[in-house]
Coordinates of C-alpha atoms and ligand atoms in Angstrom, one line a residue:
Chain A
M443 CA 85.5 139.1 90.6
S444 CA 82.8 138.8 93.2
D445 CA 81.6 135.3 93.5
N446 CA 78.9 135.7 96.0
I447 CA 76.4 134.5 93.6
T448 CA 78.2 131.4 92.4
T449 CA 76.9 128.1 93.9
A450 CA 79.0 125.0 94.4
W451 CA 77.4 123.5 91.3
E452 CA 78.3 126.5 89.2
K453 CA 81.8 126.4 90.4
M454 CA 82.0 122.7 89.4
Q455 CA 81.1 123.7 85.9
I456 CA 83.9 126.2 85.8
I457 CA 86.5 123.8 87.1
R458 CA 85.5 121.1 84.7
N459 CA 86.5 123.4 81.8
K460 CA 89.2 121.4 79.9
N461 CA 91.2 124.6 79.5
R462 CA 91.4 125.3 83.2
P463 CA 95.1 125.7 84.0
T464 CA 96.8 122.9 85.9
A465 CA 99.8 122.9 88.1
L466 CA 102.0 122.3 85.1
D467 CA 100.7 125.5 83.5
Y468 CA 101.2 127.5 86.6
I469 CA 104.7 126.3 87.6
P470 CA 106.6 128.2 84.8
M471 CA 104.5 131.3 85.7
I472 CA 105.3 131.2 89.4
F473 CA 108.6 129.4 89.7
D474 CA 112.0 129.3 88.0
D475 CA 114.2 126.4 87.0
F476 CA 111.8 123.6 87.8
F477 CA 113.4 120.2 87.9
E478 CA 110.9 117.3 87.9
M479 CA 111.9 114.3 90.0
H480 CA 110.5 110.8 89.3
G481 CA 109.5 107.6 91.1
D482 CA 108.7 106.4 94.5
R483 CA 111.8 104.1 94.7
Y484 CA 109.5 101.1 95.4
Y485 CA 107.4 100.4 92.4
G486 CA 107.2 103.1 89.7
D487 CA 106.5 106.7 88.7
D488 CA 103.0 108.0 88.9
H489 CA 102.0 110.5 86.3
A490 CA 99.0 111.8 88.1
L491 CA 101.1 113.2 90.9
I492 CA 104.3 115.0 90.0
G493 CA 107.0 116.6 92.1
G494 CA 110.3 118.5 91.9
I495 CA 112.5 121.4 92.9
A496 CA 112.4 125.0 91.8
Y497 CA 113.1 128.5 92.9
F498 CA 110.3 130.7 94.2
R499 CA 111.5 134.3 94.0
G500 CA 115.0 133.1 94.7
L501 CA 114.2 130.6 97.4
P502 CA 114.5 126.8 96.7
V503 CA 111.3 125.0 97.3
T504 CA 109.8 121.5 96.7
I505 CA 106.7 121.3 94.6
I506 CA 104.3 118.4 94.8
A507 CA 101.2 118.5 92.5
Q508 CA 98.3 116.5 91.1
V509 CA 97.9 117.2 87.4
K510 CA 94.9 116.8 85.1
G511 CA 95.1 116.7 81.4
H512 CA 93.7 119.2 78.9
D513 CA 92.6 116.5 76.4
L514 CA 91.8 112.8 76.4
A515 CA 95.3 111.6 75.6
E516 CA 96.8 113.8 78.2
N517 CA 94.2 112.7 80.7
Q518 CA 94.8 109.1 80.0
Y519 CA 98.5 109.7 80.6
R520 CA 97.8 111.5 83.8
N521 CA 95.1 109.0 84.8
F522 CA 92.7 111.9 85.2
A523 CA 94.8 113.1 88.1
M524 CA 93.9 110.0 90.2
P525 CA 97.1 108.8 91.8
H526 CA 98.1 105.3 92.6
P527 CA 99.9 104.4 95.8
E528 CA 103.2 105.1 94.2
G529 CA 102.1 108.7 93.7
Y530 CA 101.6 109.2 97.4
R531 CA 104.9 107.4 98.2
K532 CA 106.7 109.7 95.8
A533 CA 105.1 112.7 97.5
L534 CA 106.3 111.4 100.8
R535 CA 109.8 110.8 99.5
L536 CA 110.1 114.3 98.1
A537 CA 108.7 115.8 101.3
R538 CA 111.3 114.0 103.3
Q539 CA 114.0 115.4 101.0
A540 CA 112.5 118.9 101.4
E541 CA 112.8 118.5 105.1
K542 CA 116.4 117.3 104.9
F543 CA 117.5 120.3 102.8
G544 CA 115.3 122.8 104.6
R545 CA 113.1 123.6 101.6
P546 CA 109.5 124.7 102.1
I547 CA 106.9 122.4 100.4
I548 CA 104.2 123.7 98.1
C549 CA 101.4 121.3 97.3
F550 CA 98.9 121.8 94.4
I551 CA 95.8 119.7 94.9
D552 CA 93.6 118.9 91.9
T553 CA 92.1 115.4 91.9
P554 CA 88.7 113.7 91.8
G555 CA 90.3 111.3 94.3
A556 CA 92.8 108.5 94.7
F557 CA 92.5 105.9 92.0
C558 CA 90.1 103.0 92.7
G559 CA 91.4 99.9 91.0
V560 CA 92.7 96.4 91.5
E561 CA 96.4 97.3 91.4
A562 CA 95.9 100.3 93.7
E563 CA 94.3 98.0 96.3
E564 CA 97.1 95.4 95.8
R565 CA 99.7 98.0 96.4
G566 CA 98.0 99.4 99.5
Q567 CA 96.2 102.6 98.5
G568 CA 94.8 103.0 102.0
E569 CA 98.2 102.6 103.6
A570 CA 99.9 104.9 101.2
I571 CA 97.4 107.7 101.9
A572 CA 97.4 107.1 105.6
R573 CA 101.2 107.3 105.8
C574 CA 101.3 110.4 103.8
I575 CA 98.8 112.1 106.0
M576 CA 100.5 111.0 109.2
E577 CA 104.1 111.9 108.1
F578 CA 103.2 115.3 106.7
M579 CA 101.9 116.1 110.1
T580 CA 105.5 116.1 111.4
I581 CA 107.6 117.2 108.4
K582 CA 109.9 119.8 109.8
T583 CA 109.6 122.5 107.1
P584 CA 106.7 124.8 106.2
I585 CA 104.0 123.2 104.0
L586 CA 101.5 125.2 102.0
S587 CA 98.7 123.5 100.1
I588 CA 96.6 125.1 97.3
I589 CA 93.5 123.5 95.9
L590 CA 93.4 124.5 92.2
G591 CA 90.2 122.8 91.2
E592 CA 88.9 119.5 92.6
G593 CA 89.8 118.5 96.2
G594 CA 88.4 115.0 96.1
S595 CA 88.4 113.2 99.4
G596 CA 91.3 111.3 101.0
G597 CA 93.3 111.4 97.8
A598 CA 93.3 115.2 98.1
L599 CA 93.8 115.3 101.9
A600 CA 97.1 113.3 101.4
L601 CA 98.5 116.6 100.1
G602 CA 96.4 118.8 102.4
V603 CA 98.1 118.3 105.7
C604 CA 99.8 121.7 105.8
D605 CA 100.4 124.9 107.7
E606 CA 98.1 127.0 105.5
L607 CA 95.5 125.8 103.1
A608 CA 94.3 128.1 100.2
M609 CA 91.7 127.4 97.6
L610 CA 91.2 129.0 94.3
E611 CA 87.9 130.9 94.2
N612 CA 86.1 128.2 92.2
A613 CA 87.8 125.2 93.8
I614 CA 85.9 122.6 95.9
Y615 CA 87.0 120.3 98.7
S616 CA 84.8 117.4 99.6
V617 CA 84.6 114.2 101.5
I618 CA 82.7 112.5 98.6
S619 CA 81.9 113.5 95.1
P620 CA 78.5 115.2 94.8
R621 CA 77.6 112.4 92.3
G622 CA 78.5 109.7 94.8
C623 CA 76.6 111.5 97.5
A624 CA 73.5 111.8 95.4
S625 CA 73.6 108.1 94.4
I626 CA 73.9 107.0 98.1
L627 CA 71.3 109.5 99.3
W628 CA 68.7 109.5 96.7
K629 CA 69.8 106.4 94.7
D630 CA 70.1 108.9 91.8
A631 CA 73.4 110.1 90.6
S632 CA 71.8 112.7 88.4
K633 CA 70.8 114.7 91.5
E634 CA 74.5 115.8 91.6
E635 CA 73.6 119.4 91.6
Q636 CA 71.5 119.2 94.7
A637 CA 74.2 117.2 96.5
A638 CA 76.9 119.7 95.5
N639 CA 75.0 122.6 97.0
L640 CA 74.3 120.5 100.2
L641 CA 77.8 119.5 101.0
H642 CA 79.3 122.9 101.8
I643 CA 82.4 122.4 99.7
T644 CA 83.3 125.9 98.4
A645 CA 86.1 128.1 99.6
D646 CA 83.7 130.4 101.4
D647 CA 82.0 127.4 103.1
L648 CA 85.3 126.0 104.2
I649 CA 86.7 129.3 105.4
K650 CA 83.6 129.6 107.7
M651 CA 84.3 126.2 109.0
Q652 CA 88.0 127.1 109.6
I653 CA 89.2 124.3 107.3
C654 CA 90.4 126.6 104.6
D655 CA 92.6 129.6 105.5
Y656 CA 92.6 131.7 102.3
K657 CA 90.6 132.2 99.1
I658 CA 92.7 133.0 96.0
E659 CA 90.9 135.2 93.4
E660 CA 90.6 133.9 89.8
A661 CA 90.1 135.9 86.7
E662 CA 86.5 136.7 85.7
N663 CA 84.6 133.6 84.6
G664 CA 87.3 131.3 85.8
A665 CA 91.1 130.9 85.9
N666 CA 91.2 129.8 82.3
T667 CA 90.2 133.2 81.0
D668 CA 93.4 134.7 82.4
P669 CA 95.9 132.2 83.8
H670 CA 98.6 134.8 84.4
Y671 CA 96.3 136.9 86.6
T672 CA 95.5 133.8 88.7
A673 CA 99.1 132.8 88.8
E674 CA 100.0 136.2 90.1
N675 CA 97.5 135.8 92.9
I676 CA 98.8 132.3 93.8
S677 CA 102.3 133.8 93.9
K678 CA 101.2 136.5 96.3
F679 CA 99.6 133.9 98.6
I680 CA 102.8 131.8 98.5
F681 CA 105.0 134.8 99.3
N682 CA 102.9 136.1 102.2
S683 CA 102.4 132.6 103.6
L684 CA 106.1 131.7 103.4
Q685 CA 107.1 134.9 104.9
K686 CA 104.8 134.2 107.9
N687 CA 105.6 130.5 108.3
L688 CA 109.4 130.7 107.8
Q689 CA 109.6 133.0 110.8
K690 CA 108.2 130.4 113.1
R691 CA 110.3 128.1 115.2
L692 CA 110.0 124.4 114.0
D693 CA 108.4 123.2 117.2
E694 CA 105.9 126.0 117.1
L695 CA 105.2 125.4 113.4
L696 CA 104.5 121.7 114.1
E697 CA 102.3 122.4 117.2
L698 CA 100.3 124.9 115.1
R699 CA 100.0 122.4 112.3
Y700 CA 98.7 119.7 114.7
N701 CA 96.2 122.0 116.3
K702 CA 95.0 123.2 112.9
F703 CA 93.5 119.8 112.4
R704 CA 93.0 118.8 116.1
R705 CA 90.3 121.4 116.7
I706 CA 88.1 120.4 113.7
G707 CA 85.0 118.6 114.6
E708 CA 81.5 119.4 116.0
F709 CA 79.7 117.3 118.5
E710 CA 77.4 117.6 121.5
T711 CA 77.2 116.1 125.0
Q712 CA 74.0 114.3 125.7
G713 CA 72.0 115.8 128.5
L714 CA 73.4 119.2 128.0
Chain B
M598 CA 62.3 77.7 125.6
K599 CA 64.5 79.2 122.9
Q600 CA 66.0 75.8 122.2
N601 CA 62.5 74.6 121.4
I602 CA 61.9 77.2 118.8
F603 CA 65.2 76.4 117.1
S604 CA 64.4 72.7 117.0
V605 CA 61.0 73.3 115.6
V606 CA 62.5 75.3 112.8
R607 CA 65.2 72.8 112.3
N608 CA 62.6 70.0 112.0
R609 CA 60.7 72.0 109.5
F610 CA 63.8 72.5 107.5
N611 CA 64.8 68.9 107.5
N612 CA 61.4 67.9 106.6
G613 CA 61.0 68.0 102.8
H614 CA 57.3 68.6 102.4
D615 CA 57.3 71.2 105.2
V616 CA 59.9 73.3 103.5
K617 CA 57.8 73.3 100.3
D618 CA 54.8 74.5 102.3
K619 CA 54.7 78.3 101.8
K620 CA 53.8 79.1 105.3
N621 CA 56.8 77.4 106.7
Q622 CA 59.2 79.1 104.4
N623 CA 58.5 82.2 106.3
I624 CA 61.1 81.3 108.9
P625 CA 61.9 84.5 110.9
K626 CA 65.1 85.9 109.4
D627 CA 66.7 86.3 112.8
L628 CA 66.7 82.5 113.3
L629 CA 69.0 82.0 110.4
F630 CA 72.5 83.4 109.5
K631 CA 73.3 83.8 105.8
C632 CA 77.1 84.2 105.4
T633 CA 78.1 87.1 103.2
R634 CA 81.3 85.4 102.3
C635 CA 80.4 81.9 101.3
G636 CA 76.6 82.3 101.0
S637 CA 75.8 79.3 103.3
T638 CA 72.8 79.6 105.5
V639 CA 73.2 78.2 109.0
F640 CA 71.1 78.3 112.1
M641 CA 71.6 81.4 114.2
D642 CA 72.1 79.5 117.4
E643 CA 74.9 77.5 115.8
F644 CA 76.4 80.7 114.4
V645 CA 76.2 82.5 117.7
H646 CA 77.5 79.5 119.7
N647 CA 80.5 79.5 117.3
G648 CA 81.3 83.1 118.4
K649 CA 79.6 84.7 115.3
I650 CA 81.9 82.9 113.0
C651 CA 80.6 81.1 109.9
P652 CA 81.0 77.4 110.6
K653 CA 81.3 76.7 106.9
C654 CA 84.1 79.1 105.8
N655 CA 85.5 80.7 109.0
Y656 CA 84.3 84.2 108.1
H657 CA 84.5 86.3 111.2
A658 CA 81.2 88.2 111.1
R659 CA 80.6 91.5 112.7
I660 CA 80.0 91.9 116.5
G661 CA 79.1 94.9 118.4
A662 CA 81.6 97.2 120.1
R663 CA 80.6 96.4 123.6
E664 CA 80.6 92.7 123.0
R665 CA 84.0 93.0 121.5
I666 CA 85.4 94.9 124.5
N667 CA 83.8 92.3 126.8
I668 CA 85.4 89.3 125.2
T669 CA 88.8 91.1 125.0
V670 CA 89.5 92.7 128.4
D671 CA 89.7 91.5 132.0
K672 CA 86.2 91.3 133.5
G673 CA 85.0 94.5 135.1
S674 CA 88.1 96.4 134.1
F675 CA 86.7 98.6 131.4
I676 CA 86.1 102.3 132.1
E677 CA 84.5 104.1 129.2
F678 CA 85.6 107.5 127.9
D679 CA 83.3 110.2 126.5
K680 CA 80.2 108.1 126.8
D681 CA 77.9 111.1 126.5
M682 CA 79.4 112.5 123.3
I683 CA 76.9 112.6 120.4
A684 CA 76.8 113.9 116.9
S685 CA 75.6 117.4 116.0
N686 CA 74.6 118.4 112.5
P687 CA 77.3 120.8 111.5
I688 CA 76.2 121.4 107.8
D689 CA 72.5 120.9 108.4
F690 CA 72.4 117.8 106.4
P691 CA 68.8 116.7 105.7
D692 CA 67.5 113.9 108.1
Y693 CA 71.0 113.5 109.8
S694 CA 69.8 114.6 113.3
E695 CA 66.8 112.3 113.1
K696 CA 69.0 109.4 111.8
T697 CA 71.5 109.7 114.6
K698 CA 68.8 110.1 117.2
G699 CA 67.0 107.0 116.0
L700 CA 70.1 105.0 115.9
R701 CA 71.0 106.0 119.4
E702 CA 67.7 104.7 120.6
K703 CA 67.8 101.6 118.5
T704 CA 71.4 100.5 119.1
G705 CA 72.0 101.8 122.6
L706 CA 75.2 103.3 121.2
N707 CA 75.9 107.1 121.1
D708 CA 77.9 106.8 117.9
A709 CA 80.0 104.4 116.0
V710 CA 82.9 103.9 118.4
V711 CA 83.3 102.9 122.1
T712 CA 86.6 103.9 123.7
G713 CA 88.0 103.6 127.2
E714 CA 90.7 102.1 129.4
A715 CA 90.9 98.6 130.6
K716 CA 93.2 95.8 131.6
I717 CA 94.2 92.8 129.5
R718 CA 95.7 90.1 131.7
N719 CA 96.4 92.8 134.2
E720 CA 98.2 95.1 131.8
R721 CA 96.6 98.6 131.6
I722 CA 95.7 99.5 128.0
V723 CA 93.5 102.0 126.1
I724 CA 91.0 100.2 123.9
G725 CA 88.5 101.2 121.2
A726 CA 86.1 99.3 119.1
M727 CA 84.0 100.5 116.2
D728 CA 80.5 99.3 115.7
S729 CA 79.0 98.8 112.2
N730 CA 75.5 98.9 113.6
F731 CA 75.8 102.7 113.9
M732 CA 75.7 104.2 110.3
M733 CA 78.1 101.5 109.0
A734 CA 80.7 102.7 111.6
S735 CA 81.4 105.8 109.4
M736 CA 83.7 108.4 110.8
G737 CA 82.4 111.8 111.6
S738 CA 83.3 114.3 114.3
V739 CA 82.4 112.0 117.2
V740 CA 84.4 109.0 116.0
G741 CA 87.3 111.3 115.1
E742 CA 87.3 113.1 118.4
K743 CA 86.9 109.9 120.6
I744 CA 89.7 108.1 118.7
T745 CA 91.9 111.2 119.0
R746 CA 91.2 111.6 122.8
A747 CA 91.9 107.9 123.3
F748 CA 95.3 108.3 121.7
E749 CA 96.0 111.5 123.6
F750 CA 95.1 109.7 126.9
A751 CA 97.4 106.8 125.9
T752 CA 100.2 109.2 125.1
E753 CA 99.9 111.1 128.4
N754 CA 99.7 108.0 130.5
K755 CA 102.3 106.0 128.5
L756 CA 99.9 103.2 127.6
P757 CA 99.5 100.9 124.7
I758 CA 96.4 101.2 122.6
V759 CA 94.4 98.5 120.8
L760 CA 91.8 99.6 118.2
F761 CA 89.3 97.2 116.6
T762 CA 88.5 99.0 113.4
A763 CA 85.4 98.8 111.2
A764 CA 84.1 101.4 108.9
G765 CA 82.2 102.0 105.7
G766 CA 84.2 105.2 105.2
A767 CA 83.8 108.8 106.2
R768 CA 80.5 110.2 107.3
M769 CA 79.3 112.3 104.3
Q770 CA 76.5 113.9 106.3
E771 CA 79.2 116.0 108.1
G772 CA 80.8 117.0 104.8
T773 CA 84.5 118.1 104.7
I774 CA 84.6 118.1 108.5
S775 CA 84.6 114.3 108.4
L776 CA 87.4 114.3 105.9
M777 CA 89.4 116.3 108.4
Q778 CA 89.0 113.6 111.0
M779 CA 91.3 111.5 109.0
A780 CA 94.1 114.0 109.5
K781 CA 93.2 114.6 113.1
T782 CA 93.3 110.9 114.1
A783 CA 96.5 110.3 112.1
G784 CA 98.1 113.3 113.9
A785 CA 97.2 111.7 117.3
V786 CA 98.6 108.4 116.2
S787 CA 101.8 110.1 115.3
K788 CA 102.2 111.8 118.7
H789 CA 101.6 108.4 120.4
S790 CA 104.1 106.8 118.2
Q791 CA 106.7 109.4 118.8
A792 CA 106.2 108.9 122.5
G793 CA 107.4 105.3 121.9
Q794 CA 104.1 103.7 122.7
L795 CA 102.6 100.6 121.1
Y796 CA 99.5 100.8 118.8
I797 CA 97.9 97.6 117.7
T798 CA 95.2 97.7 115.0
V799 CA 92.8 94.8 114.7
M800 CA 90.9 95.1 111.4
T801 CA 87.5 93.6 111.6
D802 CA 84.6 93.4 109.1
P803 CA 84.5 95.8 107.2
T804 CA 87.5 98.2 107.3
T805 CA 87.3 100.4 104.3
G806 CA 87.5 104.0 103.0
G807 CA 88.7 106.9 105.0
V808 CA 89.4 104.8 108.1
T809 CA 91.6 102.4 106.1
A810 CA 93.3 105.6 104.7
S811 CA 94.0 106.9 108.2
F812 CA 94.5 105.4 111.6
A813 CA 93.5 101.8 110.8
S814 CA 96.6 101.4 108.5
L815 CA 99.0 103.0 110.9
G816 CA 99.4 100.5 113.7
D817 CA 102.8 99.2 114.7
I818 CA 101.2 95.8 114.4
I819 CA 98.3 95.2 112.2
I820 CA 96.1 92.1 112.9
A821 CA 93.1 91.1 110.9
E822 CA 90.3 88.6 111.7
P823 CA 89.9 85.8 109.1
K824 CA 88.0 86.5 105.9
V825 CA 87.0 90.0 106.8
L826 CA 86.7 92.8 104.2
I827 CA 89.5 95.3 104.1
G828 CA 90.1 97.9 101.4
F829 CA 90.2 101.5 100.4
A830 CA 87.8 101.6 97.5
G831 CA 84.4 99.9 97.4
R832 CA 84.3 96.7 95.4
R833 CA 81.4 97.9 93.3
V834 CA 83.2 101.1 92.4
I835 CA 86.2 99.1 91.2
E836 CA 84.0 96.6 89.3
S837 CA 82.2 99.4 87.5
T838 CA 85.6 101.1 86.6
I839 CA 87.2 97.9 85.2
K840 CA 83.9 96.4 84.0
Q841 CA 84.8 93.0 85.3
R842 CA 83.7 90.9 88.3
L843 CA 86.4 90.7 90.9
P844 CA 87.6 87.4 92.4
D845 CA 85.9 86.4 95.7
D846 CA 89.0 86.8 97.8
F847 CA 89.7 90.3 96.6
Q848 CA 90.0 92.7 99.6
T849 CA 89.9 90.0 102.2
A850 CA 92.2 89.8 105.2
E851 CA 94.0 87.0 103.4
F852 CA 94.5 89.2 100.3
L853 CA 96.0 92.0 102.4
Y854 CA 98.2 89.5 104.2
E855 CA 99.5 88.1 100.9
H856 CA 100.3 91.7 99.7
G857 CA 102.1 92.6 102.9
F858 CA 99.7 94.9 104.6
V859 CA 98.8 92.7 107.6
D860 CA 101.2 91.2 110.1
M861 CA 99.0 88.3 111.2
I862 CA 95.5 86.8 110.8
V863 CA 94.2 85.8 114.2
E864 CA 91.1 83.8 115.1
R865 CA 88.6 85.5 117.4
S866 CA 89.0 82.8 120.0
K867 CA 92.8 83.5 120.2
M868 CA 92.6 87.3 120.0
R869 CA 92.7 88.1 123.7
R870 CA 95.6 85.8 124.3
T871 CA 97.5 87.1 121.3
L872 CA 97.0 90.8 122.3
A873 CA 98.1 90.0 125.9
H874 CA 101.3 88.4 124.6
L875 CA 102.1 91.1 122.2
I876 CA 101.6 93.8 124.8
K877 CA 103.8 92.0 127.2
L878 CA 106.5 91.6 124.6
H879 CA 106.7 95.4 124.2
K880 CA 107.6 96.0 127.9
K881 CA 111.2 96.7 128.6
G882 CA 113.2 93.6 129.7
N883 CA 116.6 92.5 130.7
L884 CA 118.9 89.9 129.2
E885 CA 119.0 86.9 131.6
G886 CA 122.1 86.9 133.7
V887 CA 122.7 90.6 133.2
T888 CA 122.0 92.9 136.2
D889 CA 120.2 96.2 135.8
N890 CA 123.2 98.4 136.9
E891 CA 126.3 97.6 134.9
Ligands
LIG1467 ZN1 80.7 81.4 105.3

């Protein structure tokens, strides 16, 4: 499908479809023998962010994923894919295990953002995300991240420190929700559409800015119309990317990962 | 001269019928300080004389980055890094160029952080201070790059780094590029840490959003000034989610201290002394009576 005509706002309508496949839908289509692991070993188990071990075409891998629900009950259970600190601490725990056993890590990002609430603050939401970001920078095993739908701010970035970042064709990745941006900018949250098209949050935008490395094609009219087709494309990306990254020496891999983020930023020098 | 103006205002205030007089209620705002924590109004000269600390509740109000560095480091020791670095407008965000240009002229700052090297009680350090006068000290490319370079300099030169953090969050006008600054700075912290060097964070008012969720929370030692606001999510966002008013002490330095996210709360007047001690404590030493070569 050619998506040259789809704006950020149109993509947002596609990814808001409640039938859009989540990581839990894709996992059985892409991996074998998935075992889910639970808990951060400090406080509890977060249902918005899941993780476990599975085979990818015969290779053991660790999967870490934010998961939305398909209906209200499931969304309440998954907290609308907004993790608490224990979610990020679970992610880090599983990443450390992946490093120990030499398994590559595959992250699926799909969140409006980290949860904003009293308990999240009490348990250190900021610290949990910060530590995840910092530690993923030096995890000694290849890390791939794939944004399935919404890549909302720091809560998404916590699973986005990786060797290669892919986005599904209709996914977005943004520092602030377009709604939040509109309400700050124009004091009018209903101007969401204008804000969405202003923020440069689509895969094409982010490939141009060298933030995203690869765009994964979805089925016509969105991934939900043919989840298997999209899963096949995700699988191809994972295969190609693992093949490439597993060949690198670990010190080289980490240096490249550091530089992937180190070079992002645009500024000027006064007087030049 | 200034003293006179203050005393005139004070007399008007203390004088019942004068305060009722409409004309006299128009006391210039900059002569008064209204505390955002406890709501008290005090005279600006009293507040400034007190080191910009609320005399009623001990809230440590915001001070500028240069002032902060001045009261922290040895006189004349500060050498600024990247002082000509200014923001560009990477996603052509409306009015962003005009806004940053206007603020550069108004504040005398080039962006929301000042970094450099200095000495504190003769110990060489790298220091950075964020300034909420510049777009609420939000982090865009300039803040991210300057912080990263400061860490890289500290790593190369084996120096401790002290950062006074403040931030309203990431700078949305630079889109996803500002989000990436969180990863970039956290990566630089990691390299400095792995080189065995000391990083002290001093959280000042307000430290929130993407800065809290990156380098601000990653210090070996985390200090906060009394009563300052520290958090990830905005108070109003949480209040609208839970549909309840939050207690006044929510997201204060003391709240974070209670929940185990801050090592110590230090008064501004004791900050320089405390930092100097902590930096000295991180130098290698020998057990008394034991010689170097065994
Ligand atoms: Zn006060």
